[in-house]
Amino acid sequence: MPKILYFAPEDWAFVSHFRPMAGAAGACGLEVVIATRVHRHAEAIVGMGYKLVPLASRRGSLNPLALLKSVSEMVRIVRAEEPTIVHCISLPMAVLGGLAVRAARRRQPIVLSLTGLGFVWVESGPVAATVRAIVRRIIGYLLRRPGTVCVFENAEDPREFGLEPSDPRVVLVGGAGVDPQAFQCGPEPAAPPVKVALLARMIRPKGIAE
């Protein structure tokens, strides 16, 4: 059976945001393997019928030795699972997982889902600028390999990597989205007052001002 291997940053994020995508892959006849950091959602992932491979690496570290260790761990997973497709979710997973596939010398297609550019694109200063330059070079290197595509949630982010939205290596999706059957539009409530609920970290890049 053909197999898809997902590299995801956290188990809760996969269950919350990407469960329908994995379900669609399974409906297409793919065996689904999730490699992620495990917290409290292992039973949920296994209960969906997917194989779960825990990642030991820590999130958010820029320590070169820690990053090298993460890539080495992912190389071992790729070689052990021998997937037909590797799908890396989030910018860090795209960089590390993409390099792991190349280091493992496998030729399967790679999907790099850059669901958000994160704090590296928000922060200013020499460290953030250096990391941005390195990330751009790595993504460019990965895209030179046939069968690699990048998934973006808006038309602006591809240009951060020198890509146009029309590039055949670019796939645009309309954001993470919600199920319109579960959250249907209704009439606007009487106003004023208008109360808005925002589920996000209370930082300016999340659109607090807007």
PDB file of C-alpha atoms in Angstrom:
ATOM      1  CA  MET A   1       0.000   0.000   0.000  1.00  0.00           C
ATOM      2  CA  PRO A   2       1.363   3.481  -0.839  1.00  0.00           C
ATOM      3  CA  LYS A   3       2.181   5.467   2.275  1.00  0.00           C
ATOM      4  CA  ILE A   4       2.155   9.150   3.223  1.00  0.00           C
ATOM      5  CA  LEU A   5       4.352  10.338   6.063  1.00  0.00           C
ATOM      6  CA  TYR A   6       3.383  13.591   7.775  1.00  0.00           C
ATOM      7  CA  PHE A   7       5.940  15.554   9.760  1.00  0.00           C
ATOM      8  CA  ALA A   8       3.834  17.777  12.031  1.00  0.00           C
ATOM      9  CA  PRO A   9       5.027  20.115  14.806  1.00  0.00           C
ATOM     10  CA  GLU A  10       2.619  19.036  17.586  1.00  0.00           C
ATOM     11  CA  ASP A  11       0.053  16.265  18.013  1.00  0.00           C
ATOM     12  CA  TRP A  12      -2.688  18.673  19.153  1.00  0.00           C
ATOM     13  CA  ALA A  13      -2.159  20.908  16.110  1.00  0.00           C
ATOM     14  CA  PHE A  14      -2.464  17.953  13.776  1.00  0.00           C
ATOM     15  CA  VAL A  15      -5.672  16.745  15.396  1.00  0.00           C
ATOM     16  CA  SER A  16      -7.153  20.249  15.441  1.00  0.00           C
ATOM     17  CA  HIS A  17      -6.097  21.513  12.006  1.00  0.00           C
ATOM     18  CA  PHE A  18      -5.134  18.653   9.691  1.00  0.00           C
ATOM     19  CA  ARG A  19      -7.306  15.683  10.569  1.00  0.00           C
ATOM     20  CA  PRO A  20      -9.530  16.162   7.448  1.00  0.00           C
ATOM     21  CA  MET A  21      -6.432  16.228   5.226  1.00  0.00           C
ATOM     22  CA  ALA A  22      -5.198  12.934   6.645  1.00  0.00           C
ATOM     23  CA  GLY A  23      -8.683  11.516   6.235  1.00  0.00           C
ATOM     24  CA  ALA A  24      -8.693  12.496   2.570  1.00  0.00           C
ATOM     25  CA  ALA A  25      -5.306  10.826   2.104  1.00  0.00           C
ATOM     26  CA  GLY A  26      -6.640   7.657   3.676  1.00  0.00           C
ATOM     27  CA  ALA A  27      -9.715   7.782   1.436  1.00  0.00           C
ATOM     28  CA  CYS A  28      -7.360   7.894  -1.561  1.00  0.00           C
ATOM     29  CA  GLY A  29      -5.863   4.580  -0.475  1.00  0.00           C
ATOM     30  CA  LEU A  30      -2.779   5.852   1.327  1.00  0.00           C
ATOM     31  CA  GLU A  31      -1.488   4.406   4.563  1.00  0.00           C
ATOM     32  CA  VAL A  32      -1.094   7.376   6.932  1.00  0.00           C
ATOM     33  CA  VAL A  33       1.848   7.801   9.299  1.00  0.00           C
ATOM     34  CA  ILE A  34       2.085  10.813  11.625  1.00  0.00           C
ATOM     35  CA  ALA A  35       5.496  11.790  13.004  1.00  0.00           C
ATOM     36  CA  THR A  36       5.009  14.490  15.621  1.00  0.00           C
ATOM     37  CA  ARG A  37       5.783  15.575  19.155  1.00  0.00           C
ATOM     38  CA  VAL A  38       3.381  13.712  21.401  1.00  0.00           C
ATOM     39  CA  HIS A  39       1.635  15.395  24.316  1.00  0.00           C
ATOM     40  CA  ARG A  40      -1.967  14.375  25.040  1.00  0.00           C
ATOM     41  CA  HIS A  41      -3.392  13.343  21.663  1.00  0.00           C
ATOM     42  CA  ALA A  42      -1.699  10.030  20.980  1.00  0.00           C
ATOM     43  CA  GLU A  43      -4.880   8.051  21.563  1.00  0.00           C
ATOM     44  CA  ALA A  44      -6.843  10.332  19.244  1.00  0.00           C
ATOM     45  CA  ILE A  45      -4.361   9.854  16.397  1.00  0.00           C
ATOM     46  CA  VAL A  46      -4.083   6.094  16.845  1.00  0.00           C
ATOM     47  CA  GLY A  47      -7.852   5.897  17.202  1.00  0.00           C
ATOM     48  CA  MET A  48      -8.216   7.372  13.717  1.00  0.00           C
ATOM     49  CA  GLY A  49      -6.350   4.350  12.376  1.00  0.00           C
ATOM     50  CA  TYR A  50      -3.043   6.123  11.777  1.00  0.00           C
ATOM     51  CA  LYS A  51       0.420   5.026  12.797  1.00  0.00           C
ATOM     52  CA  LEU A  52       2.015   7.436  15.269  1.00  0.00           C
ATOM     53  CA  VAL A  53       5.787   7.970  15.408  1.00  0.00           C
ATOM     54  CA  PRO A  54       6.839  10.243  18.307  1.00  0.00           C
ATOM     55  CA  LEU A  55       9.404  12.960  17.626  1.00  0.00           C
ATOM     56  CA  ALA A  56      11.864  13.517  20.447  1.00  0.00           C
ATOM     57  CA  SER A  57      13.132  16.883  19.218  1.00  0.00           C
ATOM     58  CA  ARG A  58      12.182  20.098  20.988  1.00  0.00           C
ATOM     59  CA  ARG A  59      10.247  22.840  19.239  1.00  0.00           C
ATOM     60  CA  GLY A  60      11.660  26.317  18.636  1.00  0.00           C
ATOM     61  CA  SER A  61      15.345  25.694  19.263  1.00  0.00           C
ATOM     62  CA  LEU A  62      17.869  27.393  16.958  1.00  0.00           C
ATOM     63  CA  ASN A  63      20.805  25.523  18.470  1.00  0.00           C
ATOM     64  CA  PRO A  64      22.723  24.039  15.501  1.00  0.00           C
ATOM     65  CA  LEU A  65      23.418  20.791  17.341  1.00  0.00           C
ATOM     66  CA  ALA A  66      19.751  20.415  18.296  1.00  0.00           C
ATOM     67  CA  LEU A  67      18.693  21.067  14.693  1.00  0.00           C
ATOM     68  CA  LEU A  68      21.196  18.520  13.396  1.00  0.00           C
ATOM     69  CA  LYS A  69      19.857  16.006  15.898  1.00  0.00           C
ATOM     70  CA  SER A  70      16.301  16.686  14.684  1.00  0.00           C
ATOM     71  CA  VAL A  71      17.294  16.121  11.046  1.00  0.00           C
ATOM     72  CA  SER A  72      19.079  12.888  11.984  1.00  0.00           C
ATOM     73  CA  GLU A  73      15.966  11.671  13.792  1.00  0.00           C
ATOM     74  CA  MET A  74      13.815  12.445  10.752  1.00  0.00           C
ATOM     75  CA  VAL A  75      16.285  10.689   8.433  1.00  0.00           C
ATOM     76  CA  ARG A  76      15.907   7.525  10.515  1.00  0.00           C
ATOM     77  CA  ILE A  77      12.115   7.797  10.326  1.00  0.00           C
ATOM     78  CA  VAL A  78      12.127   8.284   6.545  1.00  0.00           C
ATOM     79  CA  ARG A  79      14.403   5.288   6.052  1.00  0.00           C
ATOM     80  CA  ALA A  80      12.385   3.108   8.418  1.00  0.00           C
ATOM     81  CA  GLU A  81       8.952   4.000   6.999  1.00  0.00           C
ATOM     82  CA  GLU A  82       9.936   4.224   3.308  1.00  0.00           C
ATOM     83  CA  PRO A  83       6.960   6.500   2.489  1.00  0.00           C
ATOM     84  CA  THR A  84       5.641   7.151  -0.988  1.00  0.00           C
ATOM     85  CA  ILE A  85       5.048  10.842  -0.162  1.00  0.00           C
ATOM     86  CA  VAL A  86       6.440  13.038   2.615  1.00  0.00           C
ATOM     87  CA  HIS A  87       4.294  15.982   3.736  1.00  0.00           C
ATOM     88  CA  CYS A  88       5.954  18.508   6.071  1.00  0.00           C
ATOM     89  CA  ILE A  89       3.592  20.825   7.931  1.00  0.00           C
ATOM     90  CA  SER A  90       4.867  24.223   9.183  1.00  0.00           C
ATOM     91  CA  LEU A  91       7.966  26.150   8.204  1.00  0.00           C
ATOM     92  CA  PRO A  92      10.328  24.409  10.691  1.00  0.00           C
ATOM     93  CA  MET A  93       9.091  20.964   9.639  1.00  0.00           C
ATOM     94  CA  ALA A  94       9.467  21.921   5.966  1.00  0.00           C
ATOM     95  CA  VAL A  95      13.089  22.920   6.483  1.00  0.00           C
ATOM     96  CA  LEU A  96      14.093  20.015   8.730  1.00  0.00           C
ATOM     97  CA  GLY A  97      11.917  17.350   7.121  1.00  0.00           C
ATOM     98  CA  GLY A  98      12.854  18.426   3.612  1.00  0.00           C
ATOM     99  CA  LEU A  99      16.547  18.221   4.443  1.00  0.00           C
ATOM    100  CA  ALA A 100      15.978  14.824   6.057  1.00  0.00           C
ATOM    101  CA  VAL A 101      14.430  13.415   2.870  1.00  0.00           C
ATOM    102  CA  ARG A 102      17.351  14.701   0.836  1.00  0.00           C
ATOM    103  CA  ALA A 103      19.858  13.341   3.357  1.00  0.00           C
ATOM    104  CA  ALA A 104      18.105   9.960   3.291  1.00  0.00           C
ATOM    105  CA  ARG A 105      18.629   9.947  -0.490  1.00  0.00           C
ATOM    106  CA  ARG A 106      15.002   9.130  -1.191  1.00  0.00           C
ATOM    107  CA  ARG A 107      13.241  10.236  -4.365  1.00  0.00           C
ATOM    108  CA  GLN A 108       9.651  10.412  -3.164  1.00  0.00           C
ATOM    109  CA  PRO A 109       7.637  13.613  -3.722  1.00  0.00           C
ATOM    110  CA  ILE A 110       7.847  16.182  -0.930  1.00  0.00           C
ATOM    111  CA  VAL A 111       5.022  18.545   0.039  1.00  0.00           C
ATOM    112  CA  LEU A 112       6.129  21.569   2.083  1.00  0.00           C
ATOM    113  CA  SER A 113       3.126  23.201   3.753  1.00  0.00           C
ATOM    114  CA  LEU A 114       4.260  26.655   4.839  1.00  0.00           C
ATOM    115  CA  THR A 115       1.168  27.345   6.922  1.00  0.00           C
ATOM    116  CA  GLY A 116       2.697  30.490   8.418  1.00  0.00           C
ATOM    117  CA  LEU A 117       6.080  32.182   8.399  1.00  0.00           C
ATOM    118  CA  GLY A 118       6.157  32.591  12.170  1.00  0.00           C
ATOM    119  CA  PHE A 119       8.224  34.754  14.462  1.00  0.00           C
ATOM    120  CA  VAL A 120      11.290  34.677  12.196  1.00  0.00           C
ATOM    121  CA  TRP A 121       9.418  36.846   9.683  1.00  0.00           C
ATOM    122  CA  VAL A 122       7.918  39.037  12.385  1.00  0.00           C
ATOM    123  CA  GLU A 123      11.048  39.773  14.395  1.00  0.00           C
ATOM    124  CA  SER A 124      13.628  42.333  13.318  1.00  0.00           C
ATOM    125  CA  GLY A 125      17.341  42.383  14.009  1.00  0.00           C
ATOM    126  CA  PRO A 126      20.412  40.586  12.662  1.00  0.00           C
ATOM    127  CA  VAL A 127      19.586  37.137  14.069  1.00  0.00           C
ATOM    128  CA  ALA A 128      16.118  37.019  12.492  1.00  0.00           C
ATOM    129  CA  ALA A 129      17.483  38.390   9.209  1.00  0.00           C
ATOM    130  CA  THR A 130      20.171  35.707   9.138  1.00  0.00           C
ATOM    131  CA  VAL A 131      17.670  32.937   9.846  1.00  0.00           C
ATOM    132  CA  ARG A 132      15.344  34.241   7.111  1.00  0.00           C
ATOM    133  CA  ALA A 133      18.195  34.204   4.597  1.00  0.00           C
ATOM    134  CA  ILE A 134      19.141  30.635   5.549  1.00  0.00           C
ATOM    135  CA  VAL A 135      15.533  29.435   5.358  1.00  0.00           C
ATOM    136  CA  ARG A 136      15.088  31.007   1.914  1.00  0.00           C
ATOM    137  CA  ARG A 137      18.213  29.241   0.661  1.00  0.00           C
ATOM    138  CA  ILE A 138      17.084  25.882   2.045  1.00  0.00           C
ATOM    139  CA  ILE A 139      13.572  26.120   0.585  1.00  0.00           C
ATOM    140  CA  GLY A 140      15.086  27.133  -2.765  1.00  0.00           C
ATOM    141  CA  TYR A 141      17.443  24.151  -2.583  1.00  0.00           C
ATOM    142  CA  LEU A 142      14.574  21.775  -1.831  1.00  0.00           C
ATOM    143  CA  LEU A 143      12.446  23.151  -4.658  1.00  0.00           C
ATOM    144  CA  ARG A 144      15.162  22.402  -7.199  1.00  0.00           C
ATOM    145  CA  ARG A 145      14.415  18.737  -6.647  1.00  0.00           C
ATOM    146  CA  PRO A 146      11.731  17.426  -9.049  1.00  0.00           C
ATOM    147  CA  GLY A 147       8.515  16.463  -7.314  1.00  0.00           C
ATOM    148  CA  THR A 148       8.723  19.071  -4.552  1.00  0.00           C
ATOM    149  CA  VAL A 149       5.869  21.552  -4.111  1.00  0.00           C
ATOM    150  CA  CYS A 150       5.106  24.287  -1.577  1.00  0.00           C
ATOM    151  CA  VAL A 151       1.635  24.870  -0.149  1.00  0.00           C
ATOM    152  CA  PHE A 152       0.811  28.435   0.953  1.00  0.00           C
ATOM    153  CA  GLU A 153      -2.293  29.931   2.530  1.00  0.00           C
ATOM    154  CA  ASN A 154      -2.072  33.299   0.733  1.00  0.00           C
ATOM    155  CA  ALA A 155      -0.589  34.808  -2.424  1.00  0.00           C
ATOM    156  CA  GLU A 156       1.925  37.016  -0.591  1.00  0.00           C
ATOM    157  CA  ASP A 157       4.017  34.375   1.197  1.00  0.00           C
ATOM    158  CA  PRO A 158       5.387  32.675  -1.967  1.00  0.00           C
ATOM    159  CA  ARG A 159       7.098  35.923  -2.926  1.00  0.00           C
ATOM    160  CA  GLU A 160       9.102  35.772   0.297  1.00  0.00           C
ATOM    161  CA  PHE A 161      10.866  32.831  -1.328  1.00  0.00           C
ATOM    162  CA  GLY A 162      11.190  34.315  -4.813  1.00  0.00           C
ATOM    163  CA  LEU A 163       8.156  32.432  -6.100  1.00  0.00           C
ATOM    164  CA  GLU A 164       5.108  33.670  -7.940  1.00  0.00           C
ATOM    165  CA  PRO A 165       1.667  32.293  -7.034  1.00  0.00           C
ATOM    166  CA  SER A 166       1.391  31.009 -10.608  1.00  0.00           C
ATOM    167  CA  ASP A 167       4.579  28.937 -10.299  1.00  0.00           C
ATOM    168  CA  PRO A 168       3.777  25.242 -10.926  1.00  0.00           C
ATOM    169  CA  ARG A 169       5.661  24.398  -7.720  1.00  0.00           C
ATOM    170  CA  VAL A 170       3.217  26.542  -5.701  1.00  0.00           C
ATOM    171  CA  VAL A 171      -0.190  25.401  -4.451  1.00  0.00           C
ATOM    172  CA  LEU A 172      -2.472  28.003  -2.877  1.00  0.00           C
ATOM    173  CA  VAL A 173      -5.203  27.054  -0.438  1.00  0.00           C
ATOM    174  CA  GLY A 174      -7.679  29.457   1.121  1.00  0.00           C
ATOM    175  CA  GLY A 175      -6.296  29.290   4.647  1.00  0.00           C
ATOM    176  CA  ALA A 176      -6.817  26.560   7.223  1.00  0.00           C
ATOM    177  CA  GLY A 177     -10.540  27.306   7.077  1.00  0.00           C
ATOM    178  CA  VAL A 178     -13.556  25.927   8.912  1.00  0.00           C
ATOM    179  CA  ASP A 179     -16.274  23.477   8.009  1.00  0.00           C
ATOM    180  CA  PRO A 180     -19.095  25.624   6.547  1.00  0.00           C
ATOM    181  CA  GLN A 181     -21.603  22.938   7.475  1.00  0.00           C
ATOM    182  CA  ALA A 182     -20.586  23.142  11.126  1.00  0.00           C
ATOM    183  CA  PHE A 183     -20.282  26.944  11.188  1.00  0.00           C
ATOM    184  CA  GLN A 184     -23.036  28.361   9.026  1.00  0.00           C
ATOM    185  CA  CYS A 185     -23.595  32.043   8.343  1.00  0.00           C
ATOM    186  CA  GLY A 186     -26.478  33.613  10.189  1.00  0.00           C
ATOM    187  CA  PRO A 187     -28.052  37.044  10.453  1.00  0.00           C
ATOM    188  CA  GLU A 188     -26.030  39.735  12.157  1.00  0.00           C
ATOM    189  CA  PRO A 189     -26.988  40.274  15.791  1.00  0.00           C
ATOM    190  CA  ALA A 190     -28.532  43.499  16.980  1.00  0.00           C
ATOM    191  CA  ALA A 191     -25.932  46.189  17.521  1.00  0.00           C
ATOM    192  CA  PRO A 192     -24.545  48.086  19.321  1.00  0.00           C
ATOM    193  CA  PRO A 193     -22.773  46.707  21.210  1.00  0.00           C
ATOM    194  CA  VAL A 194     -20.793  44.261  19.055  1.00  0.00           C
ATOM    195  CA  LYS A 195     -18.705  41.652  20.856  1.00  0.00           C
ATOM    196  CA  VAL A 196     -15.902  39.920  18.985  1.00  0.00           C
ATOM    197  CA  ALA A 197     -14.152  36.792  20.268  1.00  0.00           C
ATOM    198  CA  LEU A 198     -10.562  36.264  19.162  1.00  0.00           C
ATOM    199  CA  LEU A 199      -8.848  32.930  19.754  1.00  0.00           C
ATOM    200  CA  ALA A 200      -5.156  33.780  19.425  1.00  0.00           C
ATOM    201  CA  ARG A 201      -2.109  34.898  21.310  1.00  0.00           C
ATOM    202  CA  MET A 202      -2.503  38.540  22.224  1.00  0.00           C
ATOM    203  CA  ILE A 203       0.306  39.863  20.048  1.00  0.00           C
ATOM    204  CA  ARG A 204       0.174  42.420  17.260  1.00  0.00           C
ATOM    205  CA  PRO A 205       1.115  40.009  14.401  1.00  0.00           C
ATOM    206  CA  LYS A 206      -2.075  38.057  15.131  1.00  0.00           C
ATOM    207  CA  GLY A 207      -4.159  41.003  13.938  1.00  0.00           C
ATOM    208  CA  ILE A 208      -5.080  42.449  17.322  1.00  0.00           C
ATOM    209  CA  ALA A 209      -5.079  46.024  15.978  1.00  0.00           C
ATOM    210  CA  GLU A 210      -7.232  45.138  12.992  1.00  0.00           C
TER     211      GLU A 210
END
